[in-house]
Coordinates of C-alpha atoms and ligand atoms in Angstrom, one line a residue:
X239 CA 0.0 0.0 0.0
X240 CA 1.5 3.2 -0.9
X241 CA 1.5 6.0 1.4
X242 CA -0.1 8.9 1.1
X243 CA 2.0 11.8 3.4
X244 CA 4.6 12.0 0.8
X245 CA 2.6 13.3 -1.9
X246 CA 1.7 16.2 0.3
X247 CA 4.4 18.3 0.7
X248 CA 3.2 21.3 0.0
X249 CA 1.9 21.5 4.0
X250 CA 4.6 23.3 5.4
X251 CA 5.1 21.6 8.4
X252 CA 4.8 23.8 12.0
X253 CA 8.1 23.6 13.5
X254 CA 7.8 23.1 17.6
X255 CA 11.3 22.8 19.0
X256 CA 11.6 19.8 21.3
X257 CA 11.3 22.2 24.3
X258 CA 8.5 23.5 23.4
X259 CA 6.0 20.9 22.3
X260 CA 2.3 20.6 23.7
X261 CA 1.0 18.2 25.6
X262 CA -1.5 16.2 23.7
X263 CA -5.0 15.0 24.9
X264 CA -7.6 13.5 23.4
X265 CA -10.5 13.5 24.6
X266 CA -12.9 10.5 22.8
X267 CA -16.6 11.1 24.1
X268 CA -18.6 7.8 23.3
X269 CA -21.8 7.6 21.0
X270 CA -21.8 12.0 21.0
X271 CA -23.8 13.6 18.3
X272 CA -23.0 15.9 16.6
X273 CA -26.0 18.3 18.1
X274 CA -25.3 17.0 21.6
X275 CA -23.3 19.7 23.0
X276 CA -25.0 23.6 24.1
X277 CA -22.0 25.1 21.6
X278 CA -23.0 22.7 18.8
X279 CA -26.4 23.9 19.3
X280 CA -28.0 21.3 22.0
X281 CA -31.0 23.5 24.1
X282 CA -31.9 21.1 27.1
X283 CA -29.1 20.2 28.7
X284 CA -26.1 22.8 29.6
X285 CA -22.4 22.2 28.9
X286 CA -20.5 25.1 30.2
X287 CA -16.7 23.4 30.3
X288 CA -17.1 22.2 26.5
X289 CA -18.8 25.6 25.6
X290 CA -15.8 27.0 26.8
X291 CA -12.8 25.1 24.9
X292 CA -15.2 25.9 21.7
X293 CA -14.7 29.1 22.8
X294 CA -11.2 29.4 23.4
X295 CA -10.5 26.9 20.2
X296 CA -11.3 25.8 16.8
X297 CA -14.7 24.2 16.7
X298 CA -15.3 22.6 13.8
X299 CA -18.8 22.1 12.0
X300 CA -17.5 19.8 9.4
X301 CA -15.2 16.9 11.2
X302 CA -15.5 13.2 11.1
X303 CA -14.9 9.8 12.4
X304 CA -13.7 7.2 10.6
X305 CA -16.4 5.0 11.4
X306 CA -20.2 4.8 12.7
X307 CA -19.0 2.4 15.2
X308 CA -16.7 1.9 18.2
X309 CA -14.3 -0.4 17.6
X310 CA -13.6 0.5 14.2
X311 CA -13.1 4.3 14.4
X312 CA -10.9 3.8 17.4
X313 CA -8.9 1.2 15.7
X314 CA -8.8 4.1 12.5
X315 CA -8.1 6.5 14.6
X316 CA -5.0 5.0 16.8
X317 CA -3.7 3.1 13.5
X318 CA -4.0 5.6 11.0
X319 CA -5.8 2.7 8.7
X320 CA -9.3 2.6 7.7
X321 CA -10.7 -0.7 9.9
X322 CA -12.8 -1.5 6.8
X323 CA -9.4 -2.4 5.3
X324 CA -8.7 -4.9 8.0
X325 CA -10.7 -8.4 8.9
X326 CA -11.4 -8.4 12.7
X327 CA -12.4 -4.8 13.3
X328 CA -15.9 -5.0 13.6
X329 CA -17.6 -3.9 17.7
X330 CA -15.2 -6.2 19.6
X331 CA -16.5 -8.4 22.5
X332 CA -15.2 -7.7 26.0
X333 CA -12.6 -11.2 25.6
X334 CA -11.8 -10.3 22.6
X335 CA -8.0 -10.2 21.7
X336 CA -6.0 -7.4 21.2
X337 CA -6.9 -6.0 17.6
X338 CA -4.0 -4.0 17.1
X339 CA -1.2 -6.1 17.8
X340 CA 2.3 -5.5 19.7
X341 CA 4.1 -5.2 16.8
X342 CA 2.1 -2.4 14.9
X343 CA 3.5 0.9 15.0
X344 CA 0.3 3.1 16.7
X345 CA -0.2 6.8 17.3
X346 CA 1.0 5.9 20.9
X347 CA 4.4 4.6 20.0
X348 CA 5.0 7.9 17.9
X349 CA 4.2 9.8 20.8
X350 CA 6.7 7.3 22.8
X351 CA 9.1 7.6 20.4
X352 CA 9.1 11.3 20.5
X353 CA 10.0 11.0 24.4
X354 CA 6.0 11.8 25.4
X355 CA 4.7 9.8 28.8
X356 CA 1.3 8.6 26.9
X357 CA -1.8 6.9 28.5
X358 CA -4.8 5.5 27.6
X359 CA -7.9 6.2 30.5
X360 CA -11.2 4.9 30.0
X361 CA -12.8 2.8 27.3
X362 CA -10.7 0.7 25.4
X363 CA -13.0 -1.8 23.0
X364 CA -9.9 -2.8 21.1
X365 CA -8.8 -6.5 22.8
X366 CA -6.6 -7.3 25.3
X367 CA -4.7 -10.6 25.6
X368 CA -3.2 -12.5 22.6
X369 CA -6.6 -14.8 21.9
X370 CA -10.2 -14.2 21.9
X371 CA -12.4 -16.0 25.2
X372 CA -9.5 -17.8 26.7
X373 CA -8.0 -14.6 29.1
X374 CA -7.3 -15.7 32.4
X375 CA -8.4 -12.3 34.1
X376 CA -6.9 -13.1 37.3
X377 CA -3.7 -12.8 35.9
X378 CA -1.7 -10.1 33.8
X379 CA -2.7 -10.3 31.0
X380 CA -0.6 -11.4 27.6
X381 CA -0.7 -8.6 26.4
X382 CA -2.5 -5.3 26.7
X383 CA -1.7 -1.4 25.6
X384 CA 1.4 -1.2 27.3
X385 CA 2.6 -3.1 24.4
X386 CA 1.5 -0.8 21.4
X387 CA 3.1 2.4 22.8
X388 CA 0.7 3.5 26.1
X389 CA 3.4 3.5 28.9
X390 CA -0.2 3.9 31.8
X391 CA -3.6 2.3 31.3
X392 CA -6.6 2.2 33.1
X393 CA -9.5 0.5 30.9
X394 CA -12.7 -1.0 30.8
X395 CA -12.1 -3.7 28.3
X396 CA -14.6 -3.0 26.3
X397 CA -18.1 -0.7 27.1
X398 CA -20.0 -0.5 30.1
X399 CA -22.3 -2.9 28.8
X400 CA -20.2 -5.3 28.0
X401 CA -18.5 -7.6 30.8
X402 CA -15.8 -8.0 32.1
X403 CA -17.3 -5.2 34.5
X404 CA -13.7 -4.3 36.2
X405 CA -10.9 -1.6 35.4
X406 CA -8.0 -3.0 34.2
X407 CA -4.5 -1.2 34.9
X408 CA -1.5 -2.2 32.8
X409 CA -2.9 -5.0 31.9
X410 CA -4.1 -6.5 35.3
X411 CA -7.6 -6.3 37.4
X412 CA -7.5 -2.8 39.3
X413 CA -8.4 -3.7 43.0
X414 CA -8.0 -7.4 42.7
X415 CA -10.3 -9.0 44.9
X416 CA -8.6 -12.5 45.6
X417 CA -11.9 -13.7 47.2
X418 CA -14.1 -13.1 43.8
X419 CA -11.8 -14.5 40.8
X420 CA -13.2 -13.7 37.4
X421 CA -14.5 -15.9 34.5
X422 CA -15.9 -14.4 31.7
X423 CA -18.0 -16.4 29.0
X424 CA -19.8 -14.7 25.9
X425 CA -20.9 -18.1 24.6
X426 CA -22.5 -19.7 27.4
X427 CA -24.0 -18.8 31.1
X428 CA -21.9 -20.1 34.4
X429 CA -23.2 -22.3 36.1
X430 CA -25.5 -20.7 39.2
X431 CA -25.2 -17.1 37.6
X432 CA -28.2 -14.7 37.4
X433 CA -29.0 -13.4 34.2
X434 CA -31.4 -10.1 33.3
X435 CA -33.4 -12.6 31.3
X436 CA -34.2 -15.2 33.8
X437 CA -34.3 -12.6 37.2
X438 CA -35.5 -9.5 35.6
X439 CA -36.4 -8.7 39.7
X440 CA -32.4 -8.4 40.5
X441 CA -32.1 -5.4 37.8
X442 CA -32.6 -2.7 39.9
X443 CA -31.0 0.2 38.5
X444 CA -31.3 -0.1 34.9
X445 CA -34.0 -2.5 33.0
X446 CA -32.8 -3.7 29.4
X447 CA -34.5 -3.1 26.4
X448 CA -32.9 -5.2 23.8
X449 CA -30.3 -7.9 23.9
X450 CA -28.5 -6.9 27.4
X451 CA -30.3 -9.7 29.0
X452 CA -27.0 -12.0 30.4
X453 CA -24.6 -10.9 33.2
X454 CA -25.8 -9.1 35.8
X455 CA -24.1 -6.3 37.7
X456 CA -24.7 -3.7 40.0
X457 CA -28.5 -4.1 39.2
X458 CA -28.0 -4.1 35.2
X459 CA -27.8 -6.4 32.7
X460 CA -25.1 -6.9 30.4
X461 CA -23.5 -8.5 27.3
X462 CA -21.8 -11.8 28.2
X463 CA -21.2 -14.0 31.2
X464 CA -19.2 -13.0 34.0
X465 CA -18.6 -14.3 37.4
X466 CA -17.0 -12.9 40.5
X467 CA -15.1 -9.3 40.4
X468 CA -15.8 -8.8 43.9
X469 CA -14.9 -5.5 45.3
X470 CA -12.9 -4.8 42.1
X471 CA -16.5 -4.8 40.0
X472 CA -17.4 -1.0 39.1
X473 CA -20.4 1.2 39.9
X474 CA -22.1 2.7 36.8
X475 CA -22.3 5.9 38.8
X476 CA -18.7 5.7 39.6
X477 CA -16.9 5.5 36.2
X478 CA -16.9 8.9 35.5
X479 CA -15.2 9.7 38.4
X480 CA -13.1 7.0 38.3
X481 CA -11.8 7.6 34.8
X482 CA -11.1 11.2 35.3
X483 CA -9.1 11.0 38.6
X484 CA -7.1 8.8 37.0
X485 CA -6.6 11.0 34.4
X486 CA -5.9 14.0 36.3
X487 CA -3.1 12.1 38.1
X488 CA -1.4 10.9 35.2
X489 CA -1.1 14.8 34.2
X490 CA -0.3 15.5 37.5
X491 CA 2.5 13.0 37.3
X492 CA 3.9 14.3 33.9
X493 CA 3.2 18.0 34.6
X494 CA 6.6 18.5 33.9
X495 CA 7.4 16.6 31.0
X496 CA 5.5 16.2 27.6
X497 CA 2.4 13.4 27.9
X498 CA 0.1 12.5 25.3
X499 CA -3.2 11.4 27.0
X500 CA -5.9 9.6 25.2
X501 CA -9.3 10.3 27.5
X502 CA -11.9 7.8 26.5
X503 CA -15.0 8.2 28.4
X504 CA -18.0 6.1 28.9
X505 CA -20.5 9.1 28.8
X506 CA -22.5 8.9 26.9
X507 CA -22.9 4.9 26.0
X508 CA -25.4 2.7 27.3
X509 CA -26.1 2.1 30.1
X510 CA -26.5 5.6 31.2
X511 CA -26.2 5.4 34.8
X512 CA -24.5 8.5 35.8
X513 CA -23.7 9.7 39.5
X514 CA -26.6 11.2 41.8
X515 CA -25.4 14.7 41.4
X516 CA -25.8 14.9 37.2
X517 CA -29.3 14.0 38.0
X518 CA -32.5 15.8 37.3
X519 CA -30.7 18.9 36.3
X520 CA -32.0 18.8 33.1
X521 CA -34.9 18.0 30.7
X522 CA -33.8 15.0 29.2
X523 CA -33.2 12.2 31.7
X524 CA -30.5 9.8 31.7
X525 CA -29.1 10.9 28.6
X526 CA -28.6 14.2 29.2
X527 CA -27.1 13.5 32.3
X528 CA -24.7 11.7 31.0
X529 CA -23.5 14.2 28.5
X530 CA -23.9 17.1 31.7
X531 CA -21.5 14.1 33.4
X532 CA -19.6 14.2 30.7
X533 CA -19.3 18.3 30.3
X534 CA -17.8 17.4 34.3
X535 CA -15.0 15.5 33.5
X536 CA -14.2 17.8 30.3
X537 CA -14.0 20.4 33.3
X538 CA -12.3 18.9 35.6
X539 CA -9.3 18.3 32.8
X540 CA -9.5 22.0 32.2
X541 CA -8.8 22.8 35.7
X542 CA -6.3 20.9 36.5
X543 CA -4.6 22.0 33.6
X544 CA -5.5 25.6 34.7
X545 CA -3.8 25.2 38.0
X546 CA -0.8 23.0 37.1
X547 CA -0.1 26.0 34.8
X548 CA -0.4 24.0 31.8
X549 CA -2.8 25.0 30.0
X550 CA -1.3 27.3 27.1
X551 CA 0.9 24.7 25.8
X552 CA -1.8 21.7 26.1
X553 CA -3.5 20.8 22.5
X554 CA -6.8 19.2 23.4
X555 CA -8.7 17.6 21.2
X556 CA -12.3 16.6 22.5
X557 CA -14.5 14.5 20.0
X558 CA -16.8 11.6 19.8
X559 CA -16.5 8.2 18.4
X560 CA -19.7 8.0 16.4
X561 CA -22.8 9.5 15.9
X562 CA -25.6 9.3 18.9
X563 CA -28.5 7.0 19.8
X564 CA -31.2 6.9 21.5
X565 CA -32.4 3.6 23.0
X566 CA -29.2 1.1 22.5
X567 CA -30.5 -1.3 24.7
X568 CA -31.6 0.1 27.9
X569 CA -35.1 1.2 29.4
X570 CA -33.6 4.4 30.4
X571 CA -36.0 6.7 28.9
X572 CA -34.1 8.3 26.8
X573 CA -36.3 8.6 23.6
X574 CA -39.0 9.8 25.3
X575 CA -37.4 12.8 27.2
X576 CA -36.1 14.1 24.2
X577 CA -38.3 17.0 24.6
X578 CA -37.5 18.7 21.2
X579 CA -33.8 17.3 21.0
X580 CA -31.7 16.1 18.2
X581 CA -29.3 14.1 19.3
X582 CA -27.3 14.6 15.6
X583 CA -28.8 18.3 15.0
X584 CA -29.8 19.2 11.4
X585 CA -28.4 15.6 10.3
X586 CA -29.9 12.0 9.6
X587 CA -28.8 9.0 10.0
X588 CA -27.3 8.0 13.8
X589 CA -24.7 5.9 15.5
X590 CA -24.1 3.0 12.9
X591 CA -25.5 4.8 10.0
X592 CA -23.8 5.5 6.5
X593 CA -26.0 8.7 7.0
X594 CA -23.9 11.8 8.3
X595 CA -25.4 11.4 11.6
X596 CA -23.6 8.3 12.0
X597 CA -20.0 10.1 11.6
X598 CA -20.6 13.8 11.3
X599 CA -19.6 14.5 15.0
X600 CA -18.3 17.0 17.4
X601 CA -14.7 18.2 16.9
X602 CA -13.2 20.8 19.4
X603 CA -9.1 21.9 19.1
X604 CA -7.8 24.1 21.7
X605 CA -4.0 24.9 22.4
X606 CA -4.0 28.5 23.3
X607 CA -0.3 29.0 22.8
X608 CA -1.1 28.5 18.9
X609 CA -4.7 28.1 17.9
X610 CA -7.2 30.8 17.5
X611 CA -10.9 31.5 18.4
X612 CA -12.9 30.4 15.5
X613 CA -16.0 28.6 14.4
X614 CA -14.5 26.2 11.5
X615 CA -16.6 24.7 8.7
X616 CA -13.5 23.3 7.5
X617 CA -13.7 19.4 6.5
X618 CA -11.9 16.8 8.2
X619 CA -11.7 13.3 9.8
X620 CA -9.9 11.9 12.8
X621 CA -8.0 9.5 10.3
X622 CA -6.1 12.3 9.6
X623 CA -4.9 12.9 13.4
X624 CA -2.2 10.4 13.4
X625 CA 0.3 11.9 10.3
X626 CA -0.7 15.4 11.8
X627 CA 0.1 15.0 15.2
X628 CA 3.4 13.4 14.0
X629 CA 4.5 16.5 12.3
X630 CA 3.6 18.3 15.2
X631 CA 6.1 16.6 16.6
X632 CA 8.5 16.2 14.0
X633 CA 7.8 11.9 13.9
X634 CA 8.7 10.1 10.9
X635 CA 5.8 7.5 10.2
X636 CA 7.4 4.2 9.6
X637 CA 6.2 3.3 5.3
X638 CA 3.9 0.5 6.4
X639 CA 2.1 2.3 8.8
X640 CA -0.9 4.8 9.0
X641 CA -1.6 4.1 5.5
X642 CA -4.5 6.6 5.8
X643 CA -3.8 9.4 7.6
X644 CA -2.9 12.4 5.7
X645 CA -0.7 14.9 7.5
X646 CA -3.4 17.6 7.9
X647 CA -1.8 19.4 10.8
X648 CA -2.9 23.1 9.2
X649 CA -6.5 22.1 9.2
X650 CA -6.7 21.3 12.6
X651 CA -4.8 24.1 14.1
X652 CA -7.0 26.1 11.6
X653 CA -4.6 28.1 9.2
X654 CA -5.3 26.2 6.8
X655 CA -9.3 26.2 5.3
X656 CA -8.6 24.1 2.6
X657 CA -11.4 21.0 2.8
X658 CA -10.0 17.1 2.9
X659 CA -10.6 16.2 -0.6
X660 CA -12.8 13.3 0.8
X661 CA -14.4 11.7 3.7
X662 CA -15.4 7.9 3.8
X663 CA -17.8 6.8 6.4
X664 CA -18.1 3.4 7.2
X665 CA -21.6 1.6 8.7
X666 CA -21.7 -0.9 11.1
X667 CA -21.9 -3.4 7.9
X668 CA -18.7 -1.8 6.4
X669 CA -20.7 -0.4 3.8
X670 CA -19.6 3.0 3.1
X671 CA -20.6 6.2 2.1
X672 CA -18.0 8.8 0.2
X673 CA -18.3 12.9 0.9
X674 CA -16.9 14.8 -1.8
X675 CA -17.3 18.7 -1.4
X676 CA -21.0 18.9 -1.4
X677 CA -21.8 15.3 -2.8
X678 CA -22.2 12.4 -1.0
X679 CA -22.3 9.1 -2.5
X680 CA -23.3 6.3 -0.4
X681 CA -22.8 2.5 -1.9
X682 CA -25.7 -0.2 -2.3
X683 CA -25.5 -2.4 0.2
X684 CA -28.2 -5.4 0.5
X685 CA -28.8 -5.3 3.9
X686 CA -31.9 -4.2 5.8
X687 CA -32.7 -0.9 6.4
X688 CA -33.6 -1.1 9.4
X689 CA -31.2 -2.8 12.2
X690 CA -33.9 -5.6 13.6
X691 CA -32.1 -5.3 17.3
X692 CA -32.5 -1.8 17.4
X693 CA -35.1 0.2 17.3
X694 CA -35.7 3.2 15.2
X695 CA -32.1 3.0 13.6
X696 CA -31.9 4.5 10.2
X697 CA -28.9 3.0 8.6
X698 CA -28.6 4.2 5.2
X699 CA -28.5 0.8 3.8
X700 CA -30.2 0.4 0.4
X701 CA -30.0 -1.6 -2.3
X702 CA -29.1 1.3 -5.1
X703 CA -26.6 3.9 -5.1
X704 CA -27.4 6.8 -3.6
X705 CA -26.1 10.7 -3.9
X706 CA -27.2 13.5 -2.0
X707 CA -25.8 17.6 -2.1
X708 CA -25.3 18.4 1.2
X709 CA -25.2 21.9 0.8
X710 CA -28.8 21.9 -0.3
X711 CA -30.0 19.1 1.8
X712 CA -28.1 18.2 4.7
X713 CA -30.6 16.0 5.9
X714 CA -29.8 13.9 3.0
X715 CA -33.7 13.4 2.1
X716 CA -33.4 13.9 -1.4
X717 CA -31.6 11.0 -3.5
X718 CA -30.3 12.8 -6.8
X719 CA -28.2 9.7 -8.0
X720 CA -30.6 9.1 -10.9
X721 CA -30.9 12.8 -12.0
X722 CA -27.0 12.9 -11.8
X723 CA -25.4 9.5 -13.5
X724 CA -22.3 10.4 -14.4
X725 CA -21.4 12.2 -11.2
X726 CA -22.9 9.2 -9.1
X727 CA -20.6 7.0 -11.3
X728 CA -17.9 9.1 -10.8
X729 CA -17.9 9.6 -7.5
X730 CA -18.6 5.4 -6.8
X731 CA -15.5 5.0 -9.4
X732 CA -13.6 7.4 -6.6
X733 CA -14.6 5.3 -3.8
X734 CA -13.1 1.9 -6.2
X735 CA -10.0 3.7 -6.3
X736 CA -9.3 4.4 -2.5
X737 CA -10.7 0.7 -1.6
X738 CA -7.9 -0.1 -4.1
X739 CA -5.2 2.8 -2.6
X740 CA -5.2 3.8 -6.3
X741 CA -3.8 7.1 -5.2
X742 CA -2.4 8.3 -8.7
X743 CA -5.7 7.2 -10.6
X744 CA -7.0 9.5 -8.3
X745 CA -4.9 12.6 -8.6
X746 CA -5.0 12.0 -12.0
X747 CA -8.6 13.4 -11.9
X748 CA -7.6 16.1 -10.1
X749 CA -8.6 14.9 -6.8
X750 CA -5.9 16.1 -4.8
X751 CA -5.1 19.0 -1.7
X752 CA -4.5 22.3 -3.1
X753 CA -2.9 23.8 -0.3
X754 CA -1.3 27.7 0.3
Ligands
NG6_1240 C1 -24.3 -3.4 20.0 C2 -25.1 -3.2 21.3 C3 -25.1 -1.8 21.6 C4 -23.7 -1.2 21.7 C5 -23.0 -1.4 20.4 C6 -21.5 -1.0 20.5 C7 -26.8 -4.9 21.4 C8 -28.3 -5.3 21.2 N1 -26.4 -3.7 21.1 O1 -24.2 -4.7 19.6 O2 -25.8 -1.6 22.9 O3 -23.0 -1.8 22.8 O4 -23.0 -2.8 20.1 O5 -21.5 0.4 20.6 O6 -26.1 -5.7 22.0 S1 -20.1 1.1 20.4 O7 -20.4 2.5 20.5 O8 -19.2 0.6 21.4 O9 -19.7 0.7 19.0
CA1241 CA1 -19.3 4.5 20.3

C-alpha cells in the first residue's frame, strides 16, 4: 500500500522545538452527536466546560470519524488505517483479543518515540490478551496497551455494557479482589449465575430493552457471562469519576514533561447510569445527564490543567466516536425525554448509519499558545490525526504504517481552510458512504434498512446507489443519483479507487489538496 503523506508536501510543516512541544490529549466522548453539545447547538441540557474550549479553540462544523461504530473508528483513529481495510475490526467483545497487535506501530508509539509519557484512560474496545475467550483475568494479561506504545492504562475492556465489569491497569484487574476470581464467557451462562433474562427482579438500576439480557451487575444487565469481580467490580455511577481521577493524576505526574493522554469516556454509551449529582438537572433524563457528566469531566481536565499552569501549551482535542442513539439497549427513557432534542442536530442518520449522523460529529481543538478563536466549517476526519500530530512533533511515520492518515496538521490548528478532498464513512456493515465537497455518495449495500435489534435506527443501507448535495439538503432526504449518472458514477469510481489505494488514478482526476 502506498503511502499517502509523501505526496503532500506542499503543508509546510509547523516547527515546535523539542522544548516547546504541547502536551496532547484527546479526549474521545462515546456515541456524542453531533447536536449534543449547548455550543454545537443542543438546548436542554447545559455544557459550560465544553462551551468554553469551543470558545477558546477551533470548533469545527465539518469533522468526522472514521467509522459509525466503536471499535472501528478507534482502531482508525489510533492506526492511521481505515478498519474496513482490515478483517477483525468490527464492535469487539469484552474477551476479545488485542486488535491492534504489539508489533504495529500506533499513534501511541509515535508519541513514545518522541519522548512523550502517553496513557490510555477509560474505554478501550480494542482486545486485550493475545486470543479471543481464553483470558485468564486473574492474571496479567498477555498482552495489553502497554505493548503498542501506552506506557499507563486504566481501561474498561470493552463498554460498560459489555463484561468483564472491572478496570484494568496495565494489563491487570485494578483492585484485585482474591476472594471473587473472574471468569468471563460470551458463549455460554456459568453455572448458578443470574442473568437479566431469567431474574429480571435483580435489575434494579437499569432495565434492558434489547439484547443486554445475560450478566448481571450492580442491578444491570449486560452483554456476556461473567462471574466474580468482587470488590474490584465498578459502579455505573462511579466510572466517571473513576476515569477522570485517574486522568488527572497521570497529568499531575507528567506536569513536567510532555504526555500525550488519550481520555476515552463512557459518557454517553449505554447504560447511562450517571452519579446522583448529574441528575434531574436537566430535561432529558439519563441521557442528558450523562452528557452534563460528561461536560464534568471535560471540566475537571480544564482545571487541573488551569492550575498546574499548563494550559497554554496543552493541545486538546475533544471529539466523539460516532454519531448518537437513543435507546441502544436500555429502558432508560431516553427517547421519550427528548423534549424537542436532536441528538445529531440538522443531520440523519445516527450511530451505525452511512448517514452523516452516524459520523458527522463533534470536533473541538484548543491549544492556546497557537490556535485561535474560530467557528471552523472546514472538512476533516480523525484519520487524519495520526500523520498530523506526528509532524507536530516532528515523527517520521514508519512506510507501512498509518496508511490513511494524511498529514493535515494546518487544518486542525486552523490556518489552513482548505477541505479534505474526501471523507469515507463506514456503517456498522462496512458499507460506506463517500463525501466529496457537497456530494455524497453512499454505496448499495443489501442489507436491511432497518437494524432488527434496534429500534428506530436508520442506517442508510439500500439496495441502489445513492447521492445526495449536502449543501442543499443536509438531511440527506433527497436522492439525486438518478438525476445525476455520471457524477454518481464518478464519485462510486472514486470510492473503487481508495478501496484499491489507487492514489495516482486519483490525482489523475484532479482529486488532490491544493494547499497555500
Ligand atoms: C451493539 C449493542 C449496543 C452497543 C454497540 C456498540 C446490542 C443489542 N447492542 O451490539 O448496545 O453496545 O454494540 O457500541 O447488543 S459502540 O459505540 O461501542 O460501538
Ligand atoms: Ca461509540
Amino acid at each position: 500500500m502506498k503511502r499517502l503523506t509523501l505526496a503532500l508536501a506542499t503543508i509546510s510543516p509547523l516547527i515546535v522545538s523539542a522544548s516547546d512541544r504541547p502536551n496532547v490529549i484527546i479526549v474521545m466522548a462515546d456515541d456524542l452527536g453531533y447536536g449534543d453539545l449547548a455550543c454545537y447547538g443542543a438546548k436542554n441540557v447545559e455544557t459550560p466546560a465544553v462551551n468554553r474550549l469551543a470558545a477558546e479553540g477551533n470548533m469545527f462544523t465539518q469533522a468526522y470519524a472514521p467509522a459509525a461504530t466503536s471499535t472501528p473508528s478507534r482502531y482508525a483513529l489510533l492506526t492511521g488505517e481505515y478498519a474496513w481495510r482490515r478483517e477483525g475490526t468490527n464492535i469487539a467483545n469484552g474477551d476479545a483479543a488485542m486488535i491492534i497487535t504489539p508489533e504495529r506501530y500506533t499513534m501511541a508509539d509515535m508519541f513514545k518515540n518522541a519522548g512523550y509519557a502517553t496513557a490510555a484512560i477509560g474505554k478501550w474496545h480494542l482486545g486485550l490478551g493475545h486470543e479471543s475467550g481464553t483470558q485468564n483475568w486473574n492474571e496479567p494479561l498477555s498482552c495489553h496497551p502497554g505493548d503498542i506504545g501506552f506506557d499507563y492504562s486504566y481501561l474498561m475492556a470493552a463498554t460498560a455494557d459489555r463484561v468483564p465489569c472491572v478496570f484494568i491497569e496495565n494489563g491487570q484487574i485494578a483492585n484485585y479482589d482474591p476472594e471473587a476470581p473472574i471468569t468471563v464467557d460470551y458463549r455460554k451462562n456459568i453455572p448458578g449465575e443470574p442473568t437479566g433474562r431469567a431474574n429480571p427482579e435483580l435489575l434494579y438500576n437499569l432495565h434492558y430493552s434489547h439484547g443486554h439480557d445475560q450478566a448481571i451487575v450492580n442491578g444491570i444487565s449486560r452483554i456476556g457471562y461473567m462471574k466474580g469481580g468482587g470488590k474490584a467490580l465498578w459502579k455505573d455511577e462511579n466510572i466517571a469519576d473513576s476515569i477522570t481521577t485517574h486522568a488527572i493524576n497521570f497529568i499531575k505526574k507528567h506536569a513536567d514533561e510532555p504526555f500525550f493522554m488519550y481520555f476515552a469516556t463512557n459518557d454517553v454509551h449505554v447504560p447511562r447510569w450517571p452519579h446522583d449529582r448529574f441528575r434531574g438537572k436537566n430535561k432529558m433524563g439519563l441521557r442528558g445527564d450523562a452528557i452534563a457528566q460528561f461536560d464534568w469531566s471535560v471540566g475537571q481536565l480544564l482545571s487541573a490543567l488551569d492550575s498546574l499552569g499548563l494550559a497554554e501549551n496543552t493541545l486538546i482535542i475533544l471529539t466523539s466516536d460516532n454519531g448518537p442513539i437513543v435507546d441502544d439497549g436500555y429502558k432508560d427513557k431516553a427517547a421519550e425525554l427528548l423534549n424537542g432534542h436532536r441528538p445529531t442536530g440538522p443531520l440523519s442518520g445516527s450511530k451505525y448509519s452511512t448517514l452523516e449522523g452516524g459520523t458527522r460529529i463533534p470536533f473541538i481543538v484548543r491549544w492556546p499558545k497557537k490556535v485561535n478563536q474560530s467557528t471552523n466549517p472546514t472538512i476533516i476526519s480523525q484519520i487524519d490525526l495520526f500523520a498530523s500530530l506526528g509532524a507536530l512533533i516532528n515523527q517520521r511515520i514508519p512506510t507501512d504504517a498509518a496508511p490513511d492518515s494524511f498529514n493535515r496538521l494546518e487544518n486542525f490548528l486552523g490556518t489552513d481552510l482548505t477541505d479534505r478532498p474526501w471523507i469515507v464513512q463506514q456503517a456498522l456493515n462496512n458499507s460506506l458512504g463517500l463525501r466529496i465537497g457537497e456530494l455524497k455518495y453512499v454505496e448499495p449495500t443489501q442489507d436491511s434498512p432497518e437494524i432488527k435489534w434496534c429500534p428506530e435506527v436508520v442506517t442508510g443501507y439500500a439496495p441502489h446507489p445513492r447521492l445526495y448535495n449536502l449543501s442543499e439538503d443536509i438531511g440527506e432526504a433527497n436522492n439525486i443519483s438518478e438525476k445525476y449518472p455520471v457524477e454518481t458514477e464518478k464519485l462510486a469510481s472514486i470510492l473503487g479507487m481508495i478501496k484499491a489505494s489507487d492514489y495516482e488514478a486519483i490525482k489523475a482526476l484532479g482529486l488532490w489538496y491544493s494547499s497555500p
